[in-house]
Coordinates of C-alpha atoms (C1' of nucleotides) in Angstrom, one line a residue:
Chain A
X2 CA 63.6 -66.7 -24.7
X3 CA 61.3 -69.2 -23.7
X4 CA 60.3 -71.9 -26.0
X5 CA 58.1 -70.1 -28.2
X6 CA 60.1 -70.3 -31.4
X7 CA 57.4 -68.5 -33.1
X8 CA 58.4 -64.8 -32.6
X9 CA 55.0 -64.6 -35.5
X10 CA 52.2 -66.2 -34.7
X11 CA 49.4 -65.1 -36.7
X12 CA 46.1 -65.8 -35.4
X13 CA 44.2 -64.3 -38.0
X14 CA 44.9 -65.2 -41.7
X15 CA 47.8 -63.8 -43.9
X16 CA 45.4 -62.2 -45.9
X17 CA 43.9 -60.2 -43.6
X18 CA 47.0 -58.8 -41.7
X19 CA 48.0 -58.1 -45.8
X20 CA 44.5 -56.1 -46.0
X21 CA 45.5 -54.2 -42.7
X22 CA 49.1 -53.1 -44.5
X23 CA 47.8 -51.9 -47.5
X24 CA 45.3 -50.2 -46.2
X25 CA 47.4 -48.8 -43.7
X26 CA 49.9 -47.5 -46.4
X27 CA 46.8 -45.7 -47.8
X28 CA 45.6 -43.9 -45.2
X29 CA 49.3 -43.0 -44.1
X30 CA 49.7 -41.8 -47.7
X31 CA 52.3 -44.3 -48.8
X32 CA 50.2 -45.2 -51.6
X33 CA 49.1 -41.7 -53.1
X34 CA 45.6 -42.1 -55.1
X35 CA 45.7 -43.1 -58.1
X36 CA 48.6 -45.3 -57.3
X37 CA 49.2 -49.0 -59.6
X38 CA 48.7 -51.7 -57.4
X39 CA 50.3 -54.3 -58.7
X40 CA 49.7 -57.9 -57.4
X41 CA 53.5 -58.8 -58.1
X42 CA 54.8 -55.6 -56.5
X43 CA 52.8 -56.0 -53.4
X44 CA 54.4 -59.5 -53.0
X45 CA 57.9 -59.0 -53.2
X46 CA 57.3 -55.8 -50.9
X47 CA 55.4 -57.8 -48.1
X48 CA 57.7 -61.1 -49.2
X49 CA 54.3 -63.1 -49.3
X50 CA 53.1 -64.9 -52.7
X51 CA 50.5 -63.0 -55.0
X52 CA 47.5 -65.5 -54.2
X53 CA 46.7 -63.3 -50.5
X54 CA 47.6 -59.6 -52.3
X55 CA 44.8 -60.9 -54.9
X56 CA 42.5 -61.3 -52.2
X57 CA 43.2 -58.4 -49.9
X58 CA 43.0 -56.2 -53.0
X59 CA 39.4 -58.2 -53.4
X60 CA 38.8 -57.0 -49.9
X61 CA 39.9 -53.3 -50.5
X62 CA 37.7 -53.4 -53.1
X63 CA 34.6 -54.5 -51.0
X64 CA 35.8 -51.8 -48.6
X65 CA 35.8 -48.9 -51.2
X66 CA 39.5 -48.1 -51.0
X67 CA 40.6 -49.6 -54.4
X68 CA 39.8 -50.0 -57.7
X69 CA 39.8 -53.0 -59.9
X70 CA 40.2 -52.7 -63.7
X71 CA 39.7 -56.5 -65.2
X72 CA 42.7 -57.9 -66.8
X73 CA 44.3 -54.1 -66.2
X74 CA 45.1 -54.1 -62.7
X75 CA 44.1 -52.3 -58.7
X76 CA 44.2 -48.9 -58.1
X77 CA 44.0 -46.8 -55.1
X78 CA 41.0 -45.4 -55.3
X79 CA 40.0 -41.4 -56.3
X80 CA 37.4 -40.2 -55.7
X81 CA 36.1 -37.1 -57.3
X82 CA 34.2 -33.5 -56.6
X83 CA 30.8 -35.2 -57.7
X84 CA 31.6 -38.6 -55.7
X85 CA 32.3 -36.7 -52.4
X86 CA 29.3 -34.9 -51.9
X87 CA 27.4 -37.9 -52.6
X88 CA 29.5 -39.8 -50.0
X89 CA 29.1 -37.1 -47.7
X90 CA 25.2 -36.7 -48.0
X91 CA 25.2 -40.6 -47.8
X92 CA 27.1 -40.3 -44.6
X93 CA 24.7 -37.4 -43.3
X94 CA 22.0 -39.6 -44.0
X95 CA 23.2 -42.7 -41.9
X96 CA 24.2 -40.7 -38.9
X97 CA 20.6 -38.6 -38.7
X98 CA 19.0 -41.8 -38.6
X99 CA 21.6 -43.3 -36.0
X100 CA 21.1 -40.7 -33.2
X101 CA 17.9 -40.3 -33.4
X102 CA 17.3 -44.5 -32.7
X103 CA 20.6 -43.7 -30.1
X104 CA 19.0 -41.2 -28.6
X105 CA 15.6 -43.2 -28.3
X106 CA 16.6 -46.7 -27.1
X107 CA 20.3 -46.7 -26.0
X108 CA 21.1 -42.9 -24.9
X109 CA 23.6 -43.7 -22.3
X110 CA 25.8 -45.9 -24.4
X111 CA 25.8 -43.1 -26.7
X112 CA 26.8 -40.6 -23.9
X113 CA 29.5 -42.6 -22.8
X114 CA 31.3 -43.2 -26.6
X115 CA 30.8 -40.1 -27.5
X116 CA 31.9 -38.5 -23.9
X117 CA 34.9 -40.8 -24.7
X118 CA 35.7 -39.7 -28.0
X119 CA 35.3 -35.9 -27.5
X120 CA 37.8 -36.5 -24.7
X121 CA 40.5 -37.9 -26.9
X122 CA 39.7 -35.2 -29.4
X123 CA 40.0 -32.2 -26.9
X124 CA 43.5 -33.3 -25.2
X125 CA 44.8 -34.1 -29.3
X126 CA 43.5 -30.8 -29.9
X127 CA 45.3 -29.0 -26.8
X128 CA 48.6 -31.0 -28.0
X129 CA 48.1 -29.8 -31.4
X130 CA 48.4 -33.2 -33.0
X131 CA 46.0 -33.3 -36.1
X132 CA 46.1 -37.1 -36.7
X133 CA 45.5 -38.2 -33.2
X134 CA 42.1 -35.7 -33.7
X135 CA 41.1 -37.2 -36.7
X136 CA 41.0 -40.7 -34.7
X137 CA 38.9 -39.3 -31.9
X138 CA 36.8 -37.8 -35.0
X139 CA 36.4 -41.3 -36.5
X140 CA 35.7 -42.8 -32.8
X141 CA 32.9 -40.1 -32.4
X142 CA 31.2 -40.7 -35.8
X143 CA 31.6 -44.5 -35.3
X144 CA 30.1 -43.9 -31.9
X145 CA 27.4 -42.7 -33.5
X146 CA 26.6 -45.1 -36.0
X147 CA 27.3 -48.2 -33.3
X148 CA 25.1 -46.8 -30.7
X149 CA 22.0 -46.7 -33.4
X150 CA 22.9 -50.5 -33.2
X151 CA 21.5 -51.2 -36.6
X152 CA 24.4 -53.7 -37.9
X153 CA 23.3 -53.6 -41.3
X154 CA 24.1 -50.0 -40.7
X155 CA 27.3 -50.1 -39.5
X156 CA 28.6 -52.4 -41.6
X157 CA 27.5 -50.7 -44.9
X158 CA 28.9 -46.9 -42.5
X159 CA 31.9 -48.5 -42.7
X160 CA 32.1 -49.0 -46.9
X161 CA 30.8 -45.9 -47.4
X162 CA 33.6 -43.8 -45.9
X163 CA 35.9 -45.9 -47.4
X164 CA 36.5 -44.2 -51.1
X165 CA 37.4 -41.0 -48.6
X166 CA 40.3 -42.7 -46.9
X167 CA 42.9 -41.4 -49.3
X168 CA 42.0 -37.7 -48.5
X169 CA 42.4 -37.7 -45.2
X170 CA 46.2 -37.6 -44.5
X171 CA 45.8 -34.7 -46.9
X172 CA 43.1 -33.3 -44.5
X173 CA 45.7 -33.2 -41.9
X174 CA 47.2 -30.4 -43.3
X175 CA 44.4 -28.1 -43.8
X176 CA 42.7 -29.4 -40.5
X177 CA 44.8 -26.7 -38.1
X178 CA 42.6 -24.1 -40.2
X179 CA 39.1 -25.9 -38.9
X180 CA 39.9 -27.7 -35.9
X181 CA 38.4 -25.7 -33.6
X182 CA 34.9 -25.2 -35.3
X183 CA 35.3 -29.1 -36.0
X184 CA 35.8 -29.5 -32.1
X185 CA 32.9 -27.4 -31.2
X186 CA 30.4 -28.8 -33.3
X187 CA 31.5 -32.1 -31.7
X188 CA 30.9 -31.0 -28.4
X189 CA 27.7 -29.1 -29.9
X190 CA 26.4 -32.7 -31.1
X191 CA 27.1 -34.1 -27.6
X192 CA 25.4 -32.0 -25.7
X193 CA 22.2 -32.1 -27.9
X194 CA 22.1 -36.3 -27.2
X195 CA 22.9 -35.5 -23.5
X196 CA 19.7 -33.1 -23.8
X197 CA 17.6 -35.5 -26.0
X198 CA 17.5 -32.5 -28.3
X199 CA 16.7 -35.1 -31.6
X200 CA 16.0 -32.0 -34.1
X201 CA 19.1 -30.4 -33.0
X202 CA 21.2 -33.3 -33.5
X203 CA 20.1 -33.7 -36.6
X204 CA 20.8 -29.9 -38.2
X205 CA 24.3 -30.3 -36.3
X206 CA 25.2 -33.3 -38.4
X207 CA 24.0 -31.5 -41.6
X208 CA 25.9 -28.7 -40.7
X209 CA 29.0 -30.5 -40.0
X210 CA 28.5 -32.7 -42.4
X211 CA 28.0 -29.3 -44.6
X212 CA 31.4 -28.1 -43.4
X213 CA 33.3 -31.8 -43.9
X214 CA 32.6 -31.6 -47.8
X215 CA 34.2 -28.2 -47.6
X216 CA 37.2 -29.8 -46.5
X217 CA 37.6 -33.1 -48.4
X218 CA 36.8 -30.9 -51.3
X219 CA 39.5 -28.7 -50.8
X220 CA 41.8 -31.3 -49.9
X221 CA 40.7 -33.4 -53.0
X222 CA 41.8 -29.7 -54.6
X223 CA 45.3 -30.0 -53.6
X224 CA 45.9 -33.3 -54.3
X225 CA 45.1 -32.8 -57.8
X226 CA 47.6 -30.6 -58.6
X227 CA 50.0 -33.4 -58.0
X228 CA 48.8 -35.1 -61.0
X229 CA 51.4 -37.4 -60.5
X230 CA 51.9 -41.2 -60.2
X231 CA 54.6 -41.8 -57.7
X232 CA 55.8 -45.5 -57.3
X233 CA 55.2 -45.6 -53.3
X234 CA 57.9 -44.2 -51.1
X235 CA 59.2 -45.9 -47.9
Chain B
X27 CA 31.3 -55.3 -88.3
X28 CA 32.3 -58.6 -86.1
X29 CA 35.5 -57.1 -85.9
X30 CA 35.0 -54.0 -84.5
X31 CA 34.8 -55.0 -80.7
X32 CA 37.5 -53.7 -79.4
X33 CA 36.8 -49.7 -78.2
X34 CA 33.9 -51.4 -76.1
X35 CA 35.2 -55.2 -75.3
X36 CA 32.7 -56.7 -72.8
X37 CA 34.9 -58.1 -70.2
X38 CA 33.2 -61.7 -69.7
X39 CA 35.4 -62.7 -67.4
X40 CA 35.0 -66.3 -66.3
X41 CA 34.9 -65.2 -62.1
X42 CA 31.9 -62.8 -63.5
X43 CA 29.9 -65.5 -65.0
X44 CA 30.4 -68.1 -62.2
X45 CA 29.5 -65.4 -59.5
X46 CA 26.5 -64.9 -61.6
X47 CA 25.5 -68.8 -61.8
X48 CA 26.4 -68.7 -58.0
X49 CA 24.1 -65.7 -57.0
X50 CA 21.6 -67.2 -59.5
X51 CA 21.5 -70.8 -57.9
X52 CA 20.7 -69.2 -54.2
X53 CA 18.0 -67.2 -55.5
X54 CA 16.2 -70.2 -57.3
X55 CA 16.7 -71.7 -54.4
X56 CA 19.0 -74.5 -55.7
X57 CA 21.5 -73.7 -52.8
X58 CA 19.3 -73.4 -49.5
X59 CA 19.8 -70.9 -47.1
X60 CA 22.8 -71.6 -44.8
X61 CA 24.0 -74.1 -47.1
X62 CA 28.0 -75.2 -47.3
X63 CA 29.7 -73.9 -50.3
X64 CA 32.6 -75.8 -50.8
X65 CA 35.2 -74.5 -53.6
X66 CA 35.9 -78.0 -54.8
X67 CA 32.1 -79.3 -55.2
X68 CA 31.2 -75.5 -57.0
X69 CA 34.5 -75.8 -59.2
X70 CA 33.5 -79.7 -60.1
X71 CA 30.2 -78.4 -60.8
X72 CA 31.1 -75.4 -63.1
X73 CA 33.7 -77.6 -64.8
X74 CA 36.6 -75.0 -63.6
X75 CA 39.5 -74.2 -61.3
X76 CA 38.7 -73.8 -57.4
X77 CA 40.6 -70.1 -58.3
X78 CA 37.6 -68.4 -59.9
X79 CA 35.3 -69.9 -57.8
X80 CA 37.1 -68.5 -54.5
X81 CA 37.2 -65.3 -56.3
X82 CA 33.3 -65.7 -56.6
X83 CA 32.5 -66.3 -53.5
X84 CA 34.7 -63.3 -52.1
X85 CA 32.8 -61.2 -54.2
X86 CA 29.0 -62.8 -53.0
X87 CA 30.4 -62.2 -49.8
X88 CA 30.6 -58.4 -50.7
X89 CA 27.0 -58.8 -51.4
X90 CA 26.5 -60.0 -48.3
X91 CA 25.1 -63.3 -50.0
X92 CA 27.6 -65.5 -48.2
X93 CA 29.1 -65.7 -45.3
X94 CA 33.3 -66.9 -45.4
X95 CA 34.2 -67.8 -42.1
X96 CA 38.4 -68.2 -42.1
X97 CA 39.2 -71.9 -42.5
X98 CA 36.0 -73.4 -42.2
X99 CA 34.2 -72.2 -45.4
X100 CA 31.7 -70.7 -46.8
X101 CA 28.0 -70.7 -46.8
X102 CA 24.8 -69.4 -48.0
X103 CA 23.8 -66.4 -45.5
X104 CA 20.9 -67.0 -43.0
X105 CA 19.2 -63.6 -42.2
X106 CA 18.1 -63.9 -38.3
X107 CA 15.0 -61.7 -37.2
X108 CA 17.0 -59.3 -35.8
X109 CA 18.5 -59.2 -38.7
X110 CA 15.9 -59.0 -41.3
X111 CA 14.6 -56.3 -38.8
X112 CA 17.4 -54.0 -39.3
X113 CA 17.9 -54.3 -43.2
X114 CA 14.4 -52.9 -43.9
X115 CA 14.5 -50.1 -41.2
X116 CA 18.0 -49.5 -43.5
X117 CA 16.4 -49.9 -46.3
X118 CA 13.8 -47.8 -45.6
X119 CA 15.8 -45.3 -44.8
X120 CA 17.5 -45.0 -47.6
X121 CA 14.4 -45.0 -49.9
X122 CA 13.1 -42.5 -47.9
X123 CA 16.1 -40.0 -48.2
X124 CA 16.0 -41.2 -52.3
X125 CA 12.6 -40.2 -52.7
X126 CA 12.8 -37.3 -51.3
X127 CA 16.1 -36.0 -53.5
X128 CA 14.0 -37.8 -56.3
X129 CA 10.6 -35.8 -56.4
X130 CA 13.1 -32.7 -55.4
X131 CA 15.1 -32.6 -58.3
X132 CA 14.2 -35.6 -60.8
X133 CA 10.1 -35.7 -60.5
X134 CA 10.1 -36.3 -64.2
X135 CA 12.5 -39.8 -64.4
X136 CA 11.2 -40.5 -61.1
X137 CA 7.6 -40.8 -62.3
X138 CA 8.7 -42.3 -65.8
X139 CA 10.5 -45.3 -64.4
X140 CA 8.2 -45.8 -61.6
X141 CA 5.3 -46.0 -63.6
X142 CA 6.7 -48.3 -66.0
X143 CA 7.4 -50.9 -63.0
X144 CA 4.1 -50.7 -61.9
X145 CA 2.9 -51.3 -65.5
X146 CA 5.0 -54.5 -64.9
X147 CA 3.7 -54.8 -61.4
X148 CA -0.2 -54.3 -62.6
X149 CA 0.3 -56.9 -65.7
X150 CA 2.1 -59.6 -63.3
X151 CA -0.6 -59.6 -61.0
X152 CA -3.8 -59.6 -63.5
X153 CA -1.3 -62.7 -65.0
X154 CA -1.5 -64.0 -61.2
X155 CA 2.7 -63.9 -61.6
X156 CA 4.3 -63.8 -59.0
X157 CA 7.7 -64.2 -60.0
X158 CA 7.0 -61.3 -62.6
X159 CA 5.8 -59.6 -60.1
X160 CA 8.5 -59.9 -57.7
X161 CA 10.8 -58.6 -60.6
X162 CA 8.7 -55.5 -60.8
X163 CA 8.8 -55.1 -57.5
X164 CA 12.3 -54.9 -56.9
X165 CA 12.6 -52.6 -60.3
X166 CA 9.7 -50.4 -58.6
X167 CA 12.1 -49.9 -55.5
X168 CA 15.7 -49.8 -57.3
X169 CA 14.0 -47.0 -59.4
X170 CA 13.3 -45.1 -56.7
X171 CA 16.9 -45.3 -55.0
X172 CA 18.7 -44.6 -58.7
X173 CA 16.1 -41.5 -59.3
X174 CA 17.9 -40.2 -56.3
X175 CA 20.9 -39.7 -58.0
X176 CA 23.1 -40.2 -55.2
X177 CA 25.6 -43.4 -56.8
X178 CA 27.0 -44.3 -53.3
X179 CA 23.9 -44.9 -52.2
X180 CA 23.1 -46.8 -55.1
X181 CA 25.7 -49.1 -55.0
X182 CA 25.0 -49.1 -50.9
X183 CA 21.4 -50.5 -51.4
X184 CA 22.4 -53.0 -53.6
X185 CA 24.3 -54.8 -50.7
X186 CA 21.9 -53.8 -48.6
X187 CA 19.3 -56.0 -49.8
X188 CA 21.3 -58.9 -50.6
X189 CA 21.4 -60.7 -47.4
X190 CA 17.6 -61.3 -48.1
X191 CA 17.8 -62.5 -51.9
X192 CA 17.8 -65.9 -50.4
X193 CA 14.8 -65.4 -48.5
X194 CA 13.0 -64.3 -51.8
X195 CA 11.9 -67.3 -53.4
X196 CA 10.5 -68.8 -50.3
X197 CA 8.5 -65.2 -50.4
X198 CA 6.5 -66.2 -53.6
X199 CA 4.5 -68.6 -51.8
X200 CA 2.8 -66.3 -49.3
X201 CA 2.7 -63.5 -51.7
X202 CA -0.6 -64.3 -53.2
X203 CA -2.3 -63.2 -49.6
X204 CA -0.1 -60.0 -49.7
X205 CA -0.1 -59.1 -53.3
X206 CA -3.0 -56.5 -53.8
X207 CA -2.0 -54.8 -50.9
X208 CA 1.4 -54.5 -51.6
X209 CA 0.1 -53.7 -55.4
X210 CA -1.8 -50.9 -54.2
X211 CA 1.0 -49.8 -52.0
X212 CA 3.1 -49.2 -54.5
X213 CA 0.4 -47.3 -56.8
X214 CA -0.4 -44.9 -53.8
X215 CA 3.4 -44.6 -53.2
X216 CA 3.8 -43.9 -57.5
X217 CA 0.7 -41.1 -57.0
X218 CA 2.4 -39.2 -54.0
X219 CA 5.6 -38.8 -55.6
X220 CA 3.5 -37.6 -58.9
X221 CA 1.8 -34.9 -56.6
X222 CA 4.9 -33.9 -54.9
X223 CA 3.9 -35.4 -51.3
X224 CA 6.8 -36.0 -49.8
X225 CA 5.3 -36.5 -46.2
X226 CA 3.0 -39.2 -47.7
X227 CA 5.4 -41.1 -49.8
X228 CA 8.0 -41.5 -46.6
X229 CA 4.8 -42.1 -44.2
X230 CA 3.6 -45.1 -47.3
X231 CA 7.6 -46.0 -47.6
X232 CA 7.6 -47.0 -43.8
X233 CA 4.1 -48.7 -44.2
X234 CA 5.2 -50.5 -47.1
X235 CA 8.5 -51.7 -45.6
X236 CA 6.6 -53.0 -41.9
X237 CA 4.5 -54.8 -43.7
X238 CA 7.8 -56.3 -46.0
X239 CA 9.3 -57.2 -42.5
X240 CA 6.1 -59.0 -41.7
X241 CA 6.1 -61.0 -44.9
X242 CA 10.0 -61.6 -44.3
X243 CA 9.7 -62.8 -41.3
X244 CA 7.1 -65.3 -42.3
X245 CA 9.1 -66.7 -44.5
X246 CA 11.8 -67.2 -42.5
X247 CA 9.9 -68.5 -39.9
X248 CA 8.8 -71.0 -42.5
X249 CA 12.0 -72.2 -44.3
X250 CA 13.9 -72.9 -40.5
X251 CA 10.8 -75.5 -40.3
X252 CA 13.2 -77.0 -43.0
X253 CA 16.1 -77.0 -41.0
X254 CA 18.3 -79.3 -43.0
X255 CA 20.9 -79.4 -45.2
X256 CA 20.6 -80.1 -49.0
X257 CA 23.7 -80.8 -51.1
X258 CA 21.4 -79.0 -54.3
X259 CA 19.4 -80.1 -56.3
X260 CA 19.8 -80.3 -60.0
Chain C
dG26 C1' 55.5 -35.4 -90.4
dA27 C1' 51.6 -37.9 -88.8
dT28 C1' 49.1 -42.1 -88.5
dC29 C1' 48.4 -46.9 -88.6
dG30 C1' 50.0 -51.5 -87.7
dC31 C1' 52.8 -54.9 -85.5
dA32 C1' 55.5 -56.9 -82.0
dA33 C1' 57.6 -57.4 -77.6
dA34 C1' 57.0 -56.9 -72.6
dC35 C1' 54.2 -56.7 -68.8
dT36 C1' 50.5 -58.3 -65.9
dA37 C1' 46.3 -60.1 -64.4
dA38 C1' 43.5 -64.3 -64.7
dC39 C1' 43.4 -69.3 -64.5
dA40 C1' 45.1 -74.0 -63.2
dT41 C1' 47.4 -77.0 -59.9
dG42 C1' 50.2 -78.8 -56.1
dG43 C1' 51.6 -78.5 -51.1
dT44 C1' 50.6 -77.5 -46.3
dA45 C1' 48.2 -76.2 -42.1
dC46 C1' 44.0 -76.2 -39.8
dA47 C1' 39.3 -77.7 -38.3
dT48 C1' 36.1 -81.3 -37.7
dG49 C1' 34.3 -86.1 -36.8
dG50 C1' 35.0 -90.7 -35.2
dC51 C1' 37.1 -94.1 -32.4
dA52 C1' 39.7 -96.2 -28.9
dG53 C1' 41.2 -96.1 -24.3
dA54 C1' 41.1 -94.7 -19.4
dT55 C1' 38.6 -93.4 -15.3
Chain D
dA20 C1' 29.0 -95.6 -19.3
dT21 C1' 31.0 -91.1 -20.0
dC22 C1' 34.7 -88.4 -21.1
dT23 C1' 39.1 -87.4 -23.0
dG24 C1' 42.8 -87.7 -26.2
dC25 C1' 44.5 -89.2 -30.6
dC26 C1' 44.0 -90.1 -35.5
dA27 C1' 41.9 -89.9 -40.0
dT28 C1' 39.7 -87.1 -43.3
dG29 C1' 38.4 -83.2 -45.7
dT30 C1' 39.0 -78.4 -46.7
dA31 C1' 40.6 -73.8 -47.0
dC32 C1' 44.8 -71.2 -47.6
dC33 C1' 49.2 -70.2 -49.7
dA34 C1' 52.7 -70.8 -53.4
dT35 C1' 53.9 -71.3 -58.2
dG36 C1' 53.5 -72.4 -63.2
dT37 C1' 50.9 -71.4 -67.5
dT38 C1' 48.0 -68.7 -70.5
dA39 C1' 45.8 -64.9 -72.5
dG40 C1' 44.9 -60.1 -72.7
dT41 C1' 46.4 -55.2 -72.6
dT42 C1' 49.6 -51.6 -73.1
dT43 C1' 53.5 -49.4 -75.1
dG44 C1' 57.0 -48.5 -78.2
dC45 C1' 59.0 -48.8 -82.7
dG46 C1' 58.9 -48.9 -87.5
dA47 C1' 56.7 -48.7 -91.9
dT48 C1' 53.5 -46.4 -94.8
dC49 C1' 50.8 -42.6 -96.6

DNA sequence: GATCGCAAACTAACATGGTACATGGCAGAT
DNA sequence: ATCTGCCATGTACCATGTTAGTTTGCGATC
């Protein structure tokens, strides 16, 4: 109750927190794929004009969540059976090359993240709670990918697991099925940096990597036979 | 016949062209490296709103051709060492992994499409080209990632390489001390993958792309000499 | 009854005005 | 003389009006 009269004060732009919301309702499943973004309907829901929905749409688009038919309109992205493998080899390929340079030139930072990450995913695992896992499992493959501390890299990492982003809330639901393999392999991968093991590393991430198309595929499975286009719940 | 344009209808739309013109001037060189784009002065220039252009620059930014700082504005990107440095050692790596998917399962349109670049390549340099060259050079290497197959890739490289577009005109001028090697580069690369040698073509691959980094670097080293900022010229 | 054409509604794309923010220069104080 | 604070200027960002293109639904025609 001081004299800040600003209970919002955003230091970043309105576009950008408006990026952060829609992609938040994505990954949370508010917006189901396939889902009609429309500029005017994103406005009124987020009480802003349509001039920062255009350009956080833009932004999705740069990210790979979202399509953008000209003079039709955005759309949440879907990917198909064909589109995640090649996402998921893409994906493979990036994080073979970033442990090996972690391993070479910056193997403790790469200890430590990934120490960090596999702690996070082992107490979510003990409580059960599939979504918290899936952030450690993010953290860990991010770890991975920072530590190889090629920013070209990381920054193009980053777009290329994008498209997937719809898929996983519905990888939630299957994940109780695979956690635990998914949570060795983890620990598998760990323990090959903390040994130096570079060839191990590497067949680890194609096996999980192996076992991660498996899944989105599946889950990519399920959401199809929605086959629906649902306005957006609350 | 004129009226039959509708199944296909080319979208020209007007943010397309100007990104083109945009992306066109910093390659030529018009718009030096690190220079201020300012919405107005484009919009002026181009004879149209400050909308499209804004749209235009959001989308170089997603090919990494500008940089849009929030509130300031934008400007043409400046690769550093470090970070010419780490988009070859990406770039290699992703030609590497396309090659190798390439001579696996598409030897025959891998071979096709490289040959005909080199045919480019071979004419450009008897011509003493080098811009022709330079064109056949960057078909040689886009053939290579698009035999891989692998479209998220594809689309991955393409912004991969854009942070250096800039840097390519001031490459022409050293090129004629580098040109036969990298000619015959590229032809040993083109006869490896026509026998099948994967462990040569990745071992010529990383040749080929150190001695790109050296070439880069020159260039860069040259245009900072430069250091100042041009408005454009016409 | 099926198909083609037309029209109305919707929506993205473009243009323009207002506002907040960042930068550069200048005046004043120490 | 140097530094600091204020002011002027330019610019990006957001809001809103206008236009043009696509889609959809209905009706007429074959």
């Amino acid at each position: 109750m001081s004299s800040s009269l600003r209970p919002i004060a955003p230091p970043t732009s309105l576009m950008e927190v408006t990026v952060d919301r829609i992609r938040d309702a994505i990954i949370a499943g508010e917006l189901p794929l396939g889902c009609k973004l429309s500029e005017q309907r994103l406005a009124d829901m987020f009480g802003i004009s349509r001039s920062p929905v255009r350009d956080a749409l833009a932004a999705l688009q740069m990210e790979g969540l979202v399509t953008i038919s000209p003079k039709r309109g955005s759309f949440v992205f879907t990917p198909d059976l064909k589109a995640v493998d090649e996402i998921c080899e893409h994906r493979c390929i990036l994080e073979k090359a970033a442990v090996r340079k972690a391993i070479a030139i910056n193997h403790a930072g790469l200890i430590k993240s990934l120490t960090a990450a596999c702690k996070t995913m082992t107490e979510a695992s003990q409580r059960g709670n599939a979504l918290d896992y899936t952030k450690g499992d993010i953290d860990f493959h991010n770890s991975v990918i920072r530590s190889g501390g090629n920013h070209s890299i990381i920054s193009s990492y980053k777009r290329t697991i994008g498209p997937l982003m719809a898929l996983r809330t519905h990888l939630f639901t299957i994940m109780n099925e695979t956690l635990e393999r998914s949570m060795n392999e983890h620990l598998a991968l760990l323990d090959a940096c903390r040994r130096k093991k570079i060839e191990d590393a590497e067949r680890l991430i194609d096996e999980h990597a192996a076992h991660l198309v498996d899944a989105y595929r599946t889950a990519l499975a399920e959401t199809s036979l929605f086959d629906g286009l649902s306005t957006g719940a609350a």
